[in-house]
PDB file of C-alpha atoms in Angstrom:
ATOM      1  CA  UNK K 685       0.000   0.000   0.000  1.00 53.00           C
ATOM      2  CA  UNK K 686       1.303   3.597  -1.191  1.00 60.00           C
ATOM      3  CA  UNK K 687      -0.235   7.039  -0.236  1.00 60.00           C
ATOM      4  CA  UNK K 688      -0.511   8.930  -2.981  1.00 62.00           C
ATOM      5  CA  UNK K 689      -2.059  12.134  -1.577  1.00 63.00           C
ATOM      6  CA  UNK K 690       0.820  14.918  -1.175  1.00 56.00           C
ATOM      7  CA  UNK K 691      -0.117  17.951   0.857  1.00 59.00           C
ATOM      8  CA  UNK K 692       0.022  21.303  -1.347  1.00 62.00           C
ATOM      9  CA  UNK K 693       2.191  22.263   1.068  1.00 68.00           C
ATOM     10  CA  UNK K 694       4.296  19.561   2.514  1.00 67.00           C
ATOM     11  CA  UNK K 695       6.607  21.948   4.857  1.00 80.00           C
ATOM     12  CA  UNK K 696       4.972  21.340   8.030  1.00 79.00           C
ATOM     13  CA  UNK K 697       4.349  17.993   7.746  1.00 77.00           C
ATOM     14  CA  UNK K 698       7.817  17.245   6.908  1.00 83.00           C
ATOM     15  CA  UNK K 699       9.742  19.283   9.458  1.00 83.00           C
ATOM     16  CA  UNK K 700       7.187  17.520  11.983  1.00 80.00           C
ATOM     17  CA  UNK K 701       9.021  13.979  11.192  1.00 82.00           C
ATOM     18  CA  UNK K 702      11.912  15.505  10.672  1.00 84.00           C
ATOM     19  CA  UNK K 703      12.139  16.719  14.001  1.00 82.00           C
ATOM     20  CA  UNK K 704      10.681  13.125  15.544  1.00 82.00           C
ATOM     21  CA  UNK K 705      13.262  11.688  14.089  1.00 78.00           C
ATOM     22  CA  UNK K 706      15.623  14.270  15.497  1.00 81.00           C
ATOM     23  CA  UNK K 707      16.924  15.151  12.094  1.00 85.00           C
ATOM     24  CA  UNK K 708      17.203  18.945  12.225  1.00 90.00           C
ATOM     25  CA  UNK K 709      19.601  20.814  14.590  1.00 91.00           C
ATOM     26  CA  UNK K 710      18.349  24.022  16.381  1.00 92.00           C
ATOM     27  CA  UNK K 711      19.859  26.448  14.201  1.00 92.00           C
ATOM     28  CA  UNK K 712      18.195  24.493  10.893  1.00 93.00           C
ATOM     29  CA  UNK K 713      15.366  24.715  13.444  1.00 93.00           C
ATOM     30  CA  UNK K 714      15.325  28.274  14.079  1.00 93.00           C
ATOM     31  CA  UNK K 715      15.463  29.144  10.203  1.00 91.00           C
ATOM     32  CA  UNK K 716      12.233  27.423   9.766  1.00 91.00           C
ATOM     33  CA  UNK K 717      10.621  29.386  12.468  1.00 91.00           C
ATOM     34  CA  UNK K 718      10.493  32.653  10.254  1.00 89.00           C
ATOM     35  CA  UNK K 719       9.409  30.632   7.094  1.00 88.00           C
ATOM     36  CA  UNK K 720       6.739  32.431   5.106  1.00 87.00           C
ATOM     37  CA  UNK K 721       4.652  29.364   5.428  1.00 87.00           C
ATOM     38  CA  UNK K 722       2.709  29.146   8.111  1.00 85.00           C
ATOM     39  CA  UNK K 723       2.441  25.282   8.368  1.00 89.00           C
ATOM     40  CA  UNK K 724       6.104  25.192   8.398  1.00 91.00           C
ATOM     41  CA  UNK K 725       7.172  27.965  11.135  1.00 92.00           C
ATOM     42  CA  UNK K 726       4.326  26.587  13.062  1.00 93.00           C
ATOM     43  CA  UNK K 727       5.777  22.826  13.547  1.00 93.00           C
ATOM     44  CA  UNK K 728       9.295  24.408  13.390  1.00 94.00           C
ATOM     45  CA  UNK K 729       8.571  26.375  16.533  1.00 94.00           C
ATOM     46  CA  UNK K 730       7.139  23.593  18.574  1.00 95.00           C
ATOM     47  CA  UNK K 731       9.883  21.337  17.523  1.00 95.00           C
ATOM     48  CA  UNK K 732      12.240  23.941  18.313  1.00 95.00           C
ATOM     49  CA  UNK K 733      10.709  24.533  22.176  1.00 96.00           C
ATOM     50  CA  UNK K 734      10.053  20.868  22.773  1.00 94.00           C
ATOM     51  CA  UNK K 735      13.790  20.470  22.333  1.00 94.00           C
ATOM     52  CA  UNK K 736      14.398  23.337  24.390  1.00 95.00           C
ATOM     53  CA  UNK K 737      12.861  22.028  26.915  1.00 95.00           C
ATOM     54  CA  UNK K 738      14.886  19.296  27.173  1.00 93.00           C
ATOM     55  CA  UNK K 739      18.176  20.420  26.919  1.00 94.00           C
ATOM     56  CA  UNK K 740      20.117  23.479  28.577  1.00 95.00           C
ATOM     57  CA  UNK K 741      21.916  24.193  25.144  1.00 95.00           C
ATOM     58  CA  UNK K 742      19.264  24.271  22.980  1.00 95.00           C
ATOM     59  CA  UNK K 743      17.271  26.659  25.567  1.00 96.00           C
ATOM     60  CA  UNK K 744      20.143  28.787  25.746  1.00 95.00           C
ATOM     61  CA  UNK K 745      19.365  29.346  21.693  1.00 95.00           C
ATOM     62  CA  UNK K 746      15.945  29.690  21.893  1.00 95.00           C
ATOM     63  CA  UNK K 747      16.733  32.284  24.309  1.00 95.00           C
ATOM     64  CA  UNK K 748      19.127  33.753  22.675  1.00 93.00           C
ATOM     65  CA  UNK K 749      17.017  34.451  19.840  1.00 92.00           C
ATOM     66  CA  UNK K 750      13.518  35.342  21.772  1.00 93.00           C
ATOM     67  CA  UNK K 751      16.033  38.023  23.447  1.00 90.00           C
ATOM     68  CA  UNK K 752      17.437  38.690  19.709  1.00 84.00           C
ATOM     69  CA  UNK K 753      14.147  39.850  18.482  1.00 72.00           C
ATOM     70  CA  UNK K 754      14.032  37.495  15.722  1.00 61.00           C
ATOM     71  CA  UNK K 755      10.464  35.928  15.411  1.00 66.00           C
ATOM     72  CA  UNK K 756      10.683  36.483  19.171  1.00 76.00           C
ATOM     73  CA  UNK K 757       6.390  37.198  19.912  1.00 85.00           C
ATOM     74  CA  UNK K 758       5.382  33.869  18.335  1.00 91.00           C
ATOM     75  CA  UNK K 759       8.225  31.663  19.515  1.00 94.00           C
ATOM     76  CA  UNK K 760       7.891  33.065  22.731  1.00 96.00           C
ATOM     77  CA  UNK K 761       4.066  32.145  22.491  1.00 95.00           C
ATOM     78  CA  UNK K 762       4.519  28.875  21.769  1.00 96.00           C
ATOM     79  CA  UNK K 763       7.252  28.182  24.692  1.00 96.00           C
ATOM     80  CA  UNK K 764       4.382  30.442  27.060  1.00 97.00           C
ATOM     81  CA  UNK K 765       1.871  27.579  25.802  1.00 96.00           C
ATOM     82  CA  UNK K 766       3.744  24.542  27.204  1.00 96.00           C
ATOM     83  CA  UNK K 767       2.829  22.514  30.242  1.00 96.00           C
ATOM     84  CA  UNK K 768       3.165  24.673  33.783  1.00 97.00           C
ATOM     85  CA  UNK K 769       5.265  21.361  34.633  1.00 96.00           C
ATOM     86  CA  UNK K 770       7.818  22.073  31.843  1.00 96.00           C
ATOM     87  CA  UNK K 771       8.405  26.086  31.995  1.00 96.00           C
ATOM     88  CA  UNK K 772       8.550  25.361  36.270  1.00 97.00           C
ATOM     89  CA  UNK K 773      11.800  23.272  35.611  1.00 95.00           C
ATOM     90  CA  UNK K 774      12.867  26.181  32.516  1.00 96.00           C
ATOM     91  CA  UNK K 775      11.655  28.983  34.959  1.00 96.00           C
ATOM     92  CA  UNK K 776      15.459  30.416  35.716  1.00 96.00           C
ATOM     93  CA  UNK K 777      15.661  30.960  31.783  1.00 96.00           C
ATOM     94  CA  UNK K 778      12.144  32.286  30.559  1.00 96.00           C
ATOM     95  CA  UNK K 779      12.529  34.885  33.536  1.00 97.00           C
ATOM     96  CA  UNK K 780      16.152  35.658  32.194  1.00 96.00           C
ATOM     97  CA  UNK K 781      13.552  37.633  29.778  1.00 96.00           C
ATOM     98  CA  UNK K 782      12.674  39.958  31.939  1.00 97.00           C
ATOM     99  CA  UNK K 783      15.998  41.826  30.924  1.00 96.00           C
ATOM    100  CA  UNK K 784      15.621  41.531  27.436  1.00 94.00           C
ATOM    101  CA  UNK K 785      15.856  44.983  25.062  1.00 92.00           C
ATOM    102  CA  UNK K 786      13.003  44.279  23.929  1.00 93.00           C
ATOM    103  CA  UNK K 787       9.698  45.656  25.665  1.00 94.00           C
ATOM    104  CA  UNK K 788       7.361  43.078  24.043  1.00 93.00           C
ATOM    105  CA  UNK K 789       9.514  39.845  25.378  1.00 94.00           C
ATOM    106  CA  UNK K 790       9.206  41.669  28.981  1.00 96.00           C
ATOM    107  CA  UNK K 791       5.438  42.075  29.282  1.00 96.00           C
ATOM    108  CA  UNK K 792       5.016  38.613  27.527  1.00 95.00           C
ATOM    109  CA  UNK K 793       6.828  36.888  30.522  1.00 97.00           C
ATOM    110  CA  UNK K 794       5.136  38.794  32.869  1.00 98.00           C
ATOM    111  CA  UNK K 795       1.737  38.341  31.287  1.00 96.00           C
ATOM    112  CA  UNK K 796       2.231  35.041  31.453  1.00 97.00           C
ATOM    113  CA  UNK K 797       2.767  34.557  35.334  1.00 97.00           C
ATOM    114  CA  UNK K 798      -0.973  34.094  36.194  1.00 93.00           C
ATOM    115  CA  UNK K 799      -0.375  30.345  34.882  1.00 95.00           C
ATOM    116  CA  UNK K 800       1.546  29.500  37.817  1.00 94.00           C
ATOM    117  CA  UNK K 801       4.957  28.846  36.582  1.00 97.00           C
ATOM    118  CA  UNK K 802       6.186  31.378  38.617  1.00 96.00           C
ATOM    119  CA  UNK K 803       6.060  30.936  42.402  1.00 95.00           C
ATOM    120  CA  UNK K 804       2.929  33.729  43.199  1.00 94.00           C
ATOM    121  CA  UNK K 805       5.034  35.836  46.087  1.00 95.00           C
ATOM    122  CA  UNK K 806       8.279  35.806  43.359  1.00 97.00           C
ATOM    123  CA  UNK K 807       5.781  36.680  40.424  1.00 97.00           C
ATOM    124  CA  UNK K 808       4.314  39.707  42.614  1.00 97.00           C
ATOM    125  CA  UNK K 809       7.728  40.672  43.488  1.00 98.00           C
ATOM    126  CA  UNK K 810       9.014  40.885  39.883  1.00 98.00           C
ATOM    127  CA  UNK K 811       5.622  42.396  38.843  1.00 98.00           C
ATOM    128  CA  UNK K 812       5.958  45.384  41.185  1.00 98.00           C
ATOM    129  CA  UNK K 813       9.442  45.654  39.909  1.00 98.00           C
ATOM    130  CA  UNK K 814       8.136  46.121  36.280  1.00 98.00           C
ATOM    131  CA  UNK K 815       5.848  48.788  37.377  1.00 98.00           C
ATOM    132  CA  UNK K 816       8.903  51.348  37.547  1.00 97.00           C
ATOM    133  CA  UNK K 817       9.788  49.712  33.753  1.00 98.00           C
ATOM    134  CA  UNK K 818      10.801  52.409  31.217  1.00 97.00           C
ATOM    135  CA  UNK K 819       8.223  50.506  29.180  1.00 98.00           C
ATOM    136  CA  UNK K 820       4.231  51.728  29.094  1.00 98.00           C
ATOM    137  CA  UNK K 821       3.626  47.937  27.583  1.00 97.00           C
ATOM    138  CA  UNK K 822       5.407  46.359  30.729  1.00 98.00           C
ATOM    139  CA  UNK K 823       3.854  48.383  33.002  1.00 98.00           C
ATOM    140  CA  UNK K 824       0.471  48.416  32.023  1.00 98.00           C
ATOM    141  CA  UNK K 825       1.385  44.119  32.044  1.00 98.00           C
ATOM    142  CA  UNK K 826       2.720  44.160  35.314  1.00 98.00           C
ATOM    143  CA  UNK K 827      -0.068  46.381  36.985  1.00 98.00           C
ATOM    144  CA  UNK K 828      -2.652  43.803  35.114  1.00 97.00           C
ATOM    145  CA  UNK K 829      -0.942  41.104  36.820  1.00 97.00           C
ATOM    146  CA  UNK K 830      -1.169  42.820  40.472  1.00 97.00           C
ATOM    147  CA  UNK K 831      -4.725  43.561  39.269  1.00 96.00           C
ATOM    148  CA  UNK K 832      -5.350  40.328  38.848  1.00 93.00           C
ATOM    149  CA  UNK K 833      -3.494  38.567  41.739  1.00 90.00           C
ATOM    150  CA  UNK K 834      -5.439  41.105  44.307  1.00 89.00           C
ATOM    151  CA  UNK K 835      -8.710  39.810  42.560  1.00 87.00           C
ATOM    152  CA  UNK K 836      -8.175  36.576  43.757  1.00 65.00           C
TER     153      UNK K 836
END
């Protein structure tokens, strides 16, 4: 038995087994996350943070290029979107963010806190730090976040 169906656009699909198969390095990785197909940057990304996740030298990539600027919102996102379990044990790097140049990375960690991978008296204490953030888009995250924690 052959499939003969192709996808019209195979990309995705193919760095998905790719990356099962451990096939493509984090840099090949990376490339793919800022590929003008959708499918493709998608799958590239969570290939890229599920390795991540698993090893400090990969992590200290994907960091490297959140911090970089370089497709930094959505691969940011996607590591955001992982299991509270997984970004508790990468904790010490995501919150390495919080001194990245860029203002969006910032309120994007700290927006994220609510979700509980951040111990709630350390994710208050960082938050009221951000308030005096040169940023408006920091602060307004970090006073949504006290909001939010005094709430409940």
């Amino acid at each position: 038995d052959s499939c003969s169906v192709v996808p019209t656009r195979p990309g995705g699909p193919l760095v998905r087994l790719l990356s099962k198969l451990r096939a493509m390095s984090v840099t090949e990785l990376l490339v793919l996350t800022r590929s003008n197909d959708s499918g493709t940057a998608e799958e590239a990304r969570k290939a890229v943070i599920g390795l991540a996740l698993g090893d400090p030298s990969a992590m200290n990539t994907v960091i490297s290029e959140i911090d970089s600027g370089s497709a930094a919102d959505r691969l940011l996102a996607t590591m955001l979107e992982q299991p509270v379990d997984q970004l508790i044990r990468a904790s010490d790097d995501i919150l390495a963010l919080l001194h990245s140049s860029s203002d969006g990375v910032r309120a994007s960690v700290i927006d994220s806190f609510g979700s509980g991978w951040v111990v709630a008296s350390v994710a208050r204490d960082l938050a009221q730090k951000a308030i005096g953030d040169r940023s408006p888009q920091v602060r307004s995250a970090a006073a949504r976040f006290l909001q939010r924690q005094s709430q409940g």
